[in-house]
Coordinates of C-alpha atoms in Angstrom, one line a residue:
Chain A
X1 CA 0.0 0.0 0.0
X2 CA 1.6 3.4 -1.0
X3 CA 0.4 7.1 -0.9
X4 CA -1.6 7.8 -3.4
X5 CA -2.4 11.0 -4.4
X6 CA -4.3 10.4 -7.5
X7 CA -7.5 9.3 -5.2
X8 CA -6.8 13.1 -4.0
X9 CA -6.5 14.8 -7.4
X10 CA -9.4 12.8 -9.3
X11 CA -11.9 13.3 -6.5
X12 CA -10.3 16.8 -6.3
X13 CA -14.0 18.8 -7.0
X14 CA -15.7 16.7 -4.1
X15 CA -13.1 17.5 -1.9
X16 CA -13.2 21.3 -2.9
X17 CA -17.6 21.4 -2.2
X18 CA -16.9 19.6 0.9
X19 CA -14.2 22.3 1.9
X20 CA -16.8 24.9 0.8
X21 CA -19.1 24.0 3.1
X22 CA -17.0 23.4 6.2
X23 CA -16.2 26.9 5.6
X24 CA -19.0 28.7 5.4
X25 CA -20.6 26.4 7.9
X26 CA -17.9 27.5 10.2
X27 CA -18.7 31.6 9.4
X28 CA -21.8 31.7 9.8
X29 CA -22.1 30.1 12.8
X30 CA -19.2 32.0 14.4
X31 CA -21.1 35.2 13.1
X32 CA -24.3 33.5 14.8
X33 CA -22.5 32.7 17.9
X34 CA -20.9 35.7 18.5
X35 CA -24.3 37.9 18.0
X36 CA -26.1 35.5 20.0
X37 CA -23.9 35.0 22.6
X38 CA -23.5 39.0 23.0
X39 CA -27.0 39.1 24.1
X40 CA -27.0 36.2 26.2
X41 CA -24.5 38.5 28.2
X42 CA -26.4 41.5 27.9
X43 CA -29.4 39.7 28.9
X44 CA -27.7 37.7 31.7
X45 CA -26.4 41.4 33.1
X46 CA -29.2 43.3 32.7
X47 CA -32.6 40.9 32.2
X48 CA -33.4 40.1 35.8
X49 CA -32.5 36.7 37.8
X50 CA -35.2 35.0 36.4
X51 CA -34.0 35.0 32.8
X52 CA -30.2 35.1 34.0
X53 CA -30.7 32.2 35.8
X54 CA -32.2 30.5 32.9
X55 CA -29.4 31.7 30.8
X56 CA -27.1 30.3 33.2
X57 CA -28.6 26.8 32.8
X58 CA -28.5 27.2 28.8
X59 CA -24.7 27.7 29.2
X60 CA -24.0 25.0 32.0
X61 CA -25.6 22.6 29.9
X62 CA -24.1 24.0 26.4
X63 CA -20.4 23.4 28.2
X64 CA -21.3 20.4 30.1
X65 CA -22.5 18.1 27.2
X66 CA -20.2 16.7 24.5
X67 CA -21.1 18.9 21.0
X68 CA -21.5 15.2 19.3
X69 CA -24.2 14.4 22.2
X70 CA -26.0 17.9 21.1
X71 CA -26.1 17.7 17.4
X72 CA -27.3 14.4 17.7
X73 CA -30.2 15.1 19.9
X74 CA -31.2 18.0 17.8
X75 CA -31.4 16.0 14.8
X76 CA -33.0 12.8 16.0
X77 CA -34.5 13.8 19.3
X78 CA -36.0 17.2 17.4
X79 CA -38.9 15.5 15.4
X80 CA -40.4 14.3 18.9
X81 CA -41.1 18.0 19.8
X82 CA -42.0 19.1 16.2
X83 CA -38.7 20.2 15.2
X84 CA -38.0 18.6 11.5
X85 CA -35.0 20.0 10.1
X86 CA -32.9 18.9 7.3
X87 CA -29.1 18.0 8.3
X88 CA -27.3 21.1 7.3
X89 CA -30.0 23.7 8.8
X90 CA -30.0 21.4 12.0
X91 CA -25.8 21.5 12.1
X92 CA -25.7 25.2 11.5
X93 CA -28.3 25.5 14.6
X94 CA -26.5 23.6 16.6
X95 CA -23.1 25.0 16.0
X96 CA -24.8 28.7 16.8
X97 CA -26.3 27.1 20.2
X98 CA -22.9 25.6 21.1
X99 CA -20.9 28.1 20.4
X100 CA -23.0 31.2 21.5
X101 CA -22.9 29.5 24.8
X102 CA -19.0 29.8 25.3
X103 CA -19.0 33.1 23.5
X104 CA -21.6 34.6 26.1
X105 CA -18.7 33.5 28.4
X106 CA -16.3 35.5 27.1
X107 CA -18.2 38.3 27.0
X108 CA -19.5 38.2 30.4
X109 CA -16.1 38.2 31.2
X110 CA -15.5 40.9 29.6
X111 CA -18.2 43.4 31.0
X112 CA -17.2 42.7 34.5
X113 CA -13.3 43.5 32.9
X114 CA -14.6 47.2 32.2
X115 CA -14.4 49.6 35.6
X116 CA -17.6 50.2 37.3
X117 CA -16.7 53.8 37.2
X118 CA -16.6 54.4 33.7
X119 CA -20.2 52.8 33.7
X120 CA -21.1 55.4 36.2
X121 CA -19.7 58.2 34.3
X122 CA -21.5 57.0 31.3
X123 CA -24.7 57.2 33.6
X124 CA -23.7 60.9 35.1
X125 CA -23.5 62.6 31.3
X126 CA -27.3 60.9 30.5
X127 CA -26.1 57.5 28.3
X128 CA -29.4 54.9 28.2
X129 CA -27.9 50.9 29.2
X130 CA -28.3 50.5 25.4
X131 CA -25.7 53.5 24.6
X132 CA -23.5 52.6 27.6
X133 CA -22.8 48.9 26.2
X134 CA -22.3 50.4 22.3
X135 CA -20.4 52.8 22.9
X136 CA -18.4 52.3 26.1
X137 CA -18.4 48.6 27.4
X138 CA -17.8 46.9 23.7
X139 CA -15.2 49.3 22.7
X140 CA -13.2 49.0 26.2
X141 CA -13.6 45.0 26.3
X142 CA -12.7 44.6 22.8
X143 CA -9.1 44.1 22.7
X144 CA -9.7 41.7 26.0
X145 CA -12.2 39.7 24.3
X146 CA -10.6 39.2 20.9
X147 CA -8.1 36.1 22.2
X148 CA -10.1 34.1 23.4
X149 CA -12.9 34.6 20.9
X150 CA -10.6 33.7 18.7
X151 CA -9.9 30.5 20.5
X152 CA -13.6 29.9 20.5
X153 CA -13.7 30.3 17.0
X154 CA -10.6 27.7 16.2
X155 CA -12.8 25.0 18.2
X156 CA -15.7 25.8 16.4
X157 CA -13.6 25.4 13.3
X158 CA -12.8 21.7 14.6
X159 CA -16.2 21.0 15.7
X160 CA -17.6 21.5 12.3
X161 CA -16.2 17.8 11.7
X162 CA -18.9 16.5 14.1
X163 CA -21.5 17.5 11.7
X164 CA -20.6 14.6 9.4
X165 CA -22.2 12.4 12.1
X166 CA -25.7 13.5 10.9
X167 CA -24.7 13.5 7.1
X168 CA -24.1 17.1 6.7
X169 CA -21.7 17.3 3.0
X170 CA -18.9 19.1 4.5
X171 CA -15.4 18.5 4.7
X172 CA -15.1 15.5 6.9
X173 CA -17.9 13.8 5.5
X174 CA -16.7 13.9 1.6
X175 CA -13.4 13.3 2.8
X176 CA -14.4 10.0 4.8
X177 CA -16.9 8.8 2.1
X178 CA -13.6 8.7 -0.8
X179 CA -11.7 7.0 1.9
X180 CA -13.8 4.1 2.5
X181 CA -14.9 4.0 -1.4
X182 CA -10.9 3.5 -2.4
X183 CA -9.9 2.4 0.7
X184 CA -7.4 5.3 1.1
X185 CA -8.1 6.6 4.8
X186 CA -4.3 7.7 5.0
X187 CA -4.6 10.0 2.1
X188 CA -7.8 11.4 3.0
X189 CA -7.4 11.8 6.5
X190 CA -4.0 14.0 6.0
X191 CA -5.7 16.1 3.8
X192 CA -8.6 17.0 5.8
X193 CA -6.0 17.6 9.0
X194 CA -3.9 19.4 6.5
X195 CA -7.1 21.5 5.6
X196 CA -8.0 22.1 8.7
X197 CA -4.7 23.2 9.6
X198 CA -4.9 25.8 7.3
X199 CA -8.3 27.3 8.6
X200 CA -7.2 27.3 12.2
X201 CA -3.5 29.3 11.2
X202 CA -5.4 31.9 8.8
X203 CA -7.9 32.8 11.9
X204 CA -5.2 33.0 14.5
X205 CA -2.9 35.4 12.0
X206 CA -6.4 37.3 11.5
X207 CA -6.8 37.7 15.2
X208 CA -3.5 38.8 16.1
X209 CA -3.9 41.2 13.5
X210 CA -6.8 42.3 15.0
X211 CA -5.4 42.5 18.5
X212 CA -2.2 45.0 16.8
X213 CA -5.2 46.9 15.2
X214 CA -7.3 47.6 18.5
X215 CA -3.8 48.1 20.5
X216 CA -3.1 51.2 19.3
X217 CA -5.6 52.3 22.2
X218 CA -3.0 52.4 25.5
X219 CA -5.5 50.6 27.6
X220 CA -3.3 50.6 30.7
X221 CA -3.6 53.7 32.7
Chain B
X16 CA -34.9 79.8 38.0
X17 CA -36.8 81.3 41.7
X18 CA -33.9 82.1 44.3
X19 CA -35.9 80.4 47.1
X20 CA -35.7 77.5 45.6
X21 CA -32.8 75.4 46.8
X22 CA -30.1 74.0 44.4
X23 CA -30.5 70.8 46.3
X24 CA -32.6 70.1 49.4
X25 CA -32.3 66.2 51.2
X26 CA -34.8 65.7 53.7
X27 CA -34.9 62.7 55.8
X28 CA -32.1 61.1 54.0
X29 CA -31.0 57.4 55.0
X30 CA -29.2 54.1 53.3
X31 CA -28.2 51.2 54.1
X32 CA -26.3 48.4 53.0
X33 CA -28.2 45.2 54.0
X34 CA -28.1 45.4 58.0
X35 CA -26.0 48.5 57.8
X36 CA -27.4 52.4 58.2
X37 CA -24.2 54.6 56.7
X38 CA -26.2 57.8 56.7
X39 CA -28.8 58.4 59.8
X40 CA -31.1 60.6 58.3
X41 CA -29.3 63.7 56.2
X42 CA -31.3 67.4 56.4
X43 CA -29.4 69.5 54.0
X44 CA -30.4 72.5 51.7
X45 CA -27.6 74.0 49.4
X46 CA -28.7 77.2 47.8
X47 CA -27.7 78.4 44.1
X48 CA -24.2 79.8 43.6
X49 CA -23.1 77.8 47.0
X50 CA -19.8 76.1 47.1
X51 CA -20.5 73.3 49.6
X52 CA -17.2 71.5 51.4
X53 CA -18.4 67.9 52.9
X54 CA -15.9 67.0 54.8
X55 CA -15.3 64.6 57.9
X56 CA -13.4 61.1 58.5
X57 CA -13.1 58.1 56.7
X58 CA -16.0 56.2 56.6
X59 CA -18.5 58.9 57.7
X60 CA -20.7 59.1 54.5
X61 CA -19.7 61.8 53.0
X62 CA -19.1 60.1 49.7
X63 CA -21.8 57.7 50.2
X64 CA -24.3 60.9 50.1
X65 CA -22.8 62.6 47.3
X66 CA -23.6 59.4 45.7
X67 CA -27.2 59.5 46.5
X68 CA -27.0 62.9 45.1
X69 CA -25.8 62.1 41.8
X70 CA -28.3 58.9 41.9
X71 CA -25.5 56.6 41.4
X72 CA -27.1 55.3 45.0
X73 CA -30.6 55.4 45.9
X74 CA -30.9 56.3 49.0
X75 CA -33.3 53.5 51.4
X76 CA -35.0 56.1 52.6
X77 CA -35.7 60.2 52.2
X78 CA -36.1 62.5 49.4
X79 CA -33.7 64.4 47.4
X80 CA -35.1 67.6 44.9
X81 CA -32.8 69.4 42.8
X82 CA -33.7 73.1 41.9
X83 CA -37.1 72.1 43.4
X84 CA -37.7 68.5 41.1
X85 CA -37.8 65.2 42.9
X86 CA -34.9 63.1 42.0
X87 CA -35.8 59.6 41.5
X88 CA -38.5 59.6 44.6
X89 CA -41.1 61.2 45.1
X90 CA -44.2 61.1 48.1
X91 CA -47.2 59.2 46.8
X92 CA -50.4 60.7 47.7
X93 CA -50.5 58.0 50.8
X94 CA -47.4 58.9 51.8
X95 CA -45.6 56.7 50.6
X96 CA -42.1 56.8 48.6
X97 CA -42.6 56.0 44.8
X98 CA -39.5 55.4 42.3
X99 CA -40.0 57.6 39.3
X100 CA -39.7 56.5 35.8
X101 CA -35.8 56.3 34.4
X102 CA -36.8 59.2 32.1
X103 CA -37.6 61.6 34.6
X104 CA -34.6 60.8 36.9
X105 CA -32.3 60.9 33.7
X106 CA -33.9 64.8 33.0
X107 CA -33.4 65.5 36.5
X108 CA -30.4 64.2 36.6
X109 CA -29.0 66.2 33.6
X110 CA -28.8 69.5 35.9
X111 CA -25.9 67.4 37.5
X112 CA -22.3 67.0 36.5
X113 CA -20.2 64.8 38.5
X114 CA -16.5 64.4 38.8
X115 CA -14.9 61.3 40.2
X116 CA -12.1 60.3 42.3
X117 CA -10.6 58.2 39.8
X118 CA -11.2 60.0 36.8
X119 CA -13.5 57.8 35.2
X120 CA -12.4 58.7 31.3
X121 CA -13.0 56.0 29.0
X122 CA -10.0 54.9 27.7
X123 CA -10.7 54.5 24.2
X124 CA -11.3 57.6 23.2
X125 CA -8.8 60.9 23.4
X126 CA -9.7 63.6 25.4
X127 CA -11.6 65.5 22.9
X128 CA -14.1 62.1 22.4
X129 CA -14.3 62.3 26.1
X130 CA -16.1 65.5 26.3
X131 CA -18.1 65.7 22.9
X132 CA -19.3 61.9 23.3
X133 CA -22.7 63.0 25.8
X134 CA -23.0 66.0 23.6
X135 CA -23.6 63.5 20.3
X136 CA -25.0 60.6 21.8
X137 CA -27.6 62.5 24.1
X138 CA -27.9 66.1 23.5
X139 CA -27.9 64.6 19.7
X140 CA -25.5 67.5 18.3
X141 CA -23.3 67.1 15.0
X142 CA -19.9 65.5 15.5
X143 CA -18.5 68.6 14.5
X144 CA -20.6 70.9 16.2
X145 CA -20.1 68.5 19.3
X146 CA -15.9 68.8 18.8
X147 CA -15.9 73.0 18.8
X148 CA -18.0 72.7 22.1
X149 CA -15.6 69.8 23.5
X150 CA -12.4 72.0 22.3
X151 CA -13.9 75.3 24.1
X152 CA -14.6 73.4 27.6
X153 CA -10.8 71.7 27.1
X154 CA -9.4 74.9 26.5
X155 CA -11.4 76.3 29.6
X156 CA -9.7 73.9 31.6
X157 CA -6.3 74.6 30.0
X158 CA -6.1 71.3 28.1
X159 CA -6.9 72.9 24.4
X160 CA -3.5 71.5 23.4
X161 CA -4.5 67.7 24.4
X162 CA -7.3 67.0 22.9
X163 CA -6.1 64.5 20.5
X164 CA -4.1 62.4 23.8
X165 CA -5.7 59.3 25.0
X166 CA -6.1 59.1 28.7
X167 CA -3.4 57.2 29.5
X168 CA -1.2 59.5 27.5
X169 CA -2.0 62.4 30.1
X170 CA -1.1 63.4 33.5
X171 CA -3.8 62.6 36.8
X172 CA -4.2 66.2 36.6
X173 CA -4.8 66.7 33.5
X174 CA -7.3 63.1 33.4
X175 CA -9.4 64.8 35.8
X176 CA -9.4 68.5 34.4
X177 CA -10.5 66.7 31.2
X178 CA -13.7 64.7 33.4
X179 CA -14.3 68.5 34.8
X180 CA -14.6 69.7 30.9
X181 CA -16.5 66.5 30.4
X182 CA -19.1 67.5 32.8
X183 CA -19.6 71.0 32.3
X184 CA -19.6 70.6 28.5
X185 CA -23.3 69.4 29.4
X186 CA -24.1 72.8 31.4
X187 CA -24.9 71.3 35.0
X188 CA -26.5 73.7 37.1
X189 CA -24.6 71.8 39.7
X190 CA -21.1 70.2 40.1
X191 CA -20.4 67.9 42.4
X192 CA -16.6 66.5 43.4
X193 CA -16.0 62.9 45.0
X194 CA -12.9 63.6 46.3
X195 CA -11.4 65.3 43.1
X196 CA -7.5 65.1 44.0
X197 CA -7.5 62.2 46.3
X198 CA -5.7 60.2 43.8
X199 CA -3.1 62.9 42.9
X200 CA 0.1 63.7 44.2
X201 CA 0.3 67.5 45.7
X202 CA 2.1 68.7 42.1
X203 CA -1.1 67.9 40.3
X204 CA -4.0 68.7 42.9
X205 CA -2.7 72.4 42.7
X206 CA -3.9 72.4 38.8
X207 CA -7.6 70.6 39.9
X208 CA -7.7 72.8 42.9
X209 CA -7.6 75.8 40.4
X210 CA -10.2 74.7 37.8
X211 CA -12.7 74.2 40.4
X212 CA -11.9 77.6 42.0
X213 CA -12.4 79.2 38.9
X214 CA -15.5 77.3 38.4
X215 CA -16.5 78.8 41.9
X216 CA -15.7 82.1 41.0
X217 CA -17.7 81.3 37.7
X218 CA -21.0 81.1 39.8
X219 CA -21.5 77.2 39.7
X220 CA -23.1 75.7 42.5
X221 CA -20.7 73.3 44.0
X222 CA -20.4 70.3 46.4
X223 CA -17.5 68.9 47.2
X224 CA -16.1 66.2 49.1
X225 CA -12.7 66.7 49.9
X226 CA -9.6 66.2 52.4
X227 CA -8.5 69.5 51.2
X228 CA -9.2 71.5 54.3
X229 CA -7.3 74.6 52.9
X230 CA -9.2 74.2 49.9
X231 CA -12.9 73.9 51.9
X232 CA -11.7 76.9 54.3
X233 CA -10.7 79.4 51.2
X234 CA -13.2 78.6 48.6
X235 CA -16.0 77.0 50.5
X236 CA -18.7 79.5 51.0
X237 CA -20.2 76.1 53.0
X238 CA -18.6 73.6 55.3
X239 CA -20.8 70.5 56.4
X240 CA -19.0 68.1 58.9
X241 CA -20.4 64.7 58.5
X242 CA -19.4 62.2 61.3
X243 CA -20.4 59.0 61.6
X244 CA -23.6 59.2 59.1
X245 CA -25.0 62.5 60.3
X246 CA -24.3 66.1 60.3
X247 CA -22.3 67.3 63.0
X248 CA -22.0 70.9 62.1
X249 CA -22.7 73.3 59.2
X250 CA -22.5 76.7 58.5
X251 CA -19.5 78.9 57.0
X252 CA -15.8 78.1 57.3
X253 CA -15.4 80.4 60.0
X254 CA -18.0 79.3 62.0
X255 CA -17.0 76.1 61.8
X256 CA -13.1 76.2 61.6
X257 CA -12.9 79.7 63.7
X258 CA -12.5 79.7 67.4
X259 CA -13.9 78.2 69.6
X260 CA -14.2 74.7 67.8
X261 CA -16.3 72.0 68.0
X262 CA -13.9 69.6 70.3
X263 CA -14.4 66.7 67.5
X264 CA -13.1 69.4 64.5
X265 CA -10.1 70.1 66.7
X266 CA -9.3 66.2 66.9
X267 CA -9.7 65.6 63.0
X268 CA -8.0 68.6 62.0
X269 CA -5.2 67.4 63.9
X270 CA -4.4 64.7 61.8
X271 CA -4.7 66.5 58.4
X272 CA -2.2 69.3 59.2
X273 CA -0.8 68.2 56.2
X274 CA -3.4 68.9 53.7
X275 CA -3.8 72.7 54.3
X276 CA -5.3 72.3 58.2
X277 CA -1.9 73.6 60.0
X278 CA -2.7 77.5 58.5
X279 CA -6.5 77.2 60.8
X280 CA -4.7 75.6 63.5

């Protein structure tokens, strides 16, 4: 048995839809994640203790379950409480949910990061909440947020892979199917790592780009 | 605005925190044009009540009006205490620039952000019209020439002359100072020290908590002693610095001979 890379190049389109997909699986649900997880924070700081302390379960259960355990209960569990989805909308749903959860995190973090004096000056010159978190609290907890969302999103990249459990096309899934067809697992399997790889290093060079960007403002007092 | 009407009159005032009372029930009236020196020993409430003031605390009991409006409480018709709706404490409010002991500038923007952010986000002016305001209150503060530095790019001193330009760049009809230079070394309070008593000289209706006994004696038109959550003594400096003394002045200006006290001693 050798390497063979001509499995690689003549399923080479496959390969190339499946990547496609991975990726913009992996976008949007950052996207999602991030939006959604903001205002699990801002509803968890400002919405009362009933609904933060329902939040608060959403997350302990989002963190406490495997991602493998969730996707598959949203997809074969869902029908018994009228939730039909096809695989890809249920994956991207899932991978919002999951990672909102540990983006709310971060974010929580990152309010209670910001002194309770500038939130006070904020109040003194007449800023509503809404203003105070725009234009105050997101700018100042930026640059401390932006690492480990990053890291958040580099998981999420990974956990993408999971989706090919309930027969979403993406990269995994393809990548598996022309290993078992030619019974090339080695070849396929470096690939997808190698392609993978590549996802992961182009968002952390993005993020540390980022984090020089946002520096420029001399945090430290 | 009717010259009977107090800048600020607390009646009844009292809070707690949980089991604790800090402030015993606060009678004050401060009248338009006053500068009012709170001063008194650690843990005595001044702060705490300046606070309430600025509705940064609500006080557990009491009611606070400012040029005759009720600020965040007002007396049902059954007597009762009712909270007013956040729009009416955030007009109220808005007569009411407040300057902190740590500065309180946000750090991402420069100096000249600091002061024109209110004006565009609430007062709803232009960015630019906004800027010239923000540029005239720096300049009045003797900062024009660091408007473009970002807080941490500027002295304590100047930090807090910009959070004095910040405040007034909304036209308060009444400052009020949380120990202003407690968190500056004696080079820089001089600076603070002199924007507030221009400010003073100015007409604006003032209280201050400070340490700065020299300060409270020579620009304070007021001095309130607070002590142990309740108004010792008020009334003018020299009433309340001059001779005879209250025994329990004598004993705390004895420890601040440092700050100004050793000139009334």
């Amino acid at each position: 048995m050798s390497f063979d890379l001509s499995i690689i190049w003549q399923n080479l389109p496959d390969i190339l839809a499946g990547f496609w997909t991975t990726c913009w699986l992996w976008a949007v649900s950052t996207a999602g994640g991030i939006v959604l997880g903001f205002l699990v924070a801002v509803a968890r700081r400002y919405g009362g203790r009933l609904i933060a302390s329902v939040l608060g379960v959403y997350v302990a259960i989002m963190r406490g379950t495997p991602f493998l355990v969730q996707i598959f209960l949203l997809y074969y569990g869902g029908p018994f409480i009228g939730i039909s989805l096809t695989e890809t909308p249920t994956g991207l749903i899932g991978l919002v949910i999951y990672g909102a959860a540990y983006f709310s995190e971060v974010f929580r973090a990152g309010f209670e990061a910001v002194p309770v004096g500038h939130i006070e000056a904020a109040e003194c010159v007449g800023l509503t909440r809404w203003q105070t978190v725009r234009r105050i609290l997101l700018p100042e907890m930026a640059l401390l947020v932006l690492p480990p969302s990053v890291n958040i999103a580099v998981i999420l990249i990974k956990e993408t892979a999971v989706l090919s459990t309930i027969t979403v096309p993406e990269l995994t899934m393809v990548t598996s199917v022309i290993g078992s067809q030619y019974y090339a697992f080695v070849e396929a399997l470096t690939l997808l790592a190698l392609f993978y790889w590549f996802l992961v290093e182009v968002t952390g060079r993005a993020g540390r780009w980022a984090e020089a960007k946002l520096s420029r403002y001399r945090f430290a007092n | 605005m009717n010259s009977t009407v107090p800048a600020i009159r607390i009646s009844g005032l009292t809070k707690s925190y949980g089991e604790t009372e800090v402030l015993h029930g606060i009678d004050l009236e401060f009248a338009s044009g006053e500068v009012t020196c709170l001063i008194g020993p650690s843990g005595s409430g001044k702060s705490t009540l300046l606070r309430c003031i600025a509705f940064l605390e609500e006080a557990t009991n009491g009611l606070i009006s400012i040029e005759g409006e009720a600020l965040g409480f007002a007396m049902g018709p059954g007597g009762n205490r009712i909270r007013l709706p956040q729009a009416e404490v955030r007009a109220v409010r808005s007569r009411i620039g407040m300057v902190f002991q740590q500065f309180n500038l946000w750090p991402h923007m420069t100096a000249l952000g600091n002061v024109a952010e209110a004006l565009v986000t609430v007062r709803g002016m232009s960015r630019s019209d906004a800027e010239a305001r923000a540029t005239r209150e720096l300049e009045r503060v003797g900062l024009g020439h660091r408007a473009g530095h970002y807080p941490a790019q500027l002295s304590g001193g100047q930090q807090q002359r910009v959070a004095i330009a910040r405040a007034l760049a909304l036209d308060p009809r009444i400052m009020l100072f949380d120990e202003p230079t407690s968190s500056l070394d004696p080079e820089l309070t001089g600076e603070v020290l002199n924007v507030m008593r221009q400010l003073a000289d100015d007409g604006m209706t003032m209280l201050v908590v400070s340490h700065e006994i020299g300060f409270a004696a020579s620009v304070g038109s007021k001095i309130v002693f607070l002590d142990q959550g309740k108004v010792l003594l008020e009334g003018s400096p020299t009433e309340v610095f001059g001779k005879p003394r209250h025994p329990r002045i004598d004993q705390f200006l004895d420890t601040y001979l440092d700050r100004g006290a050793a000139t009334l001693i």
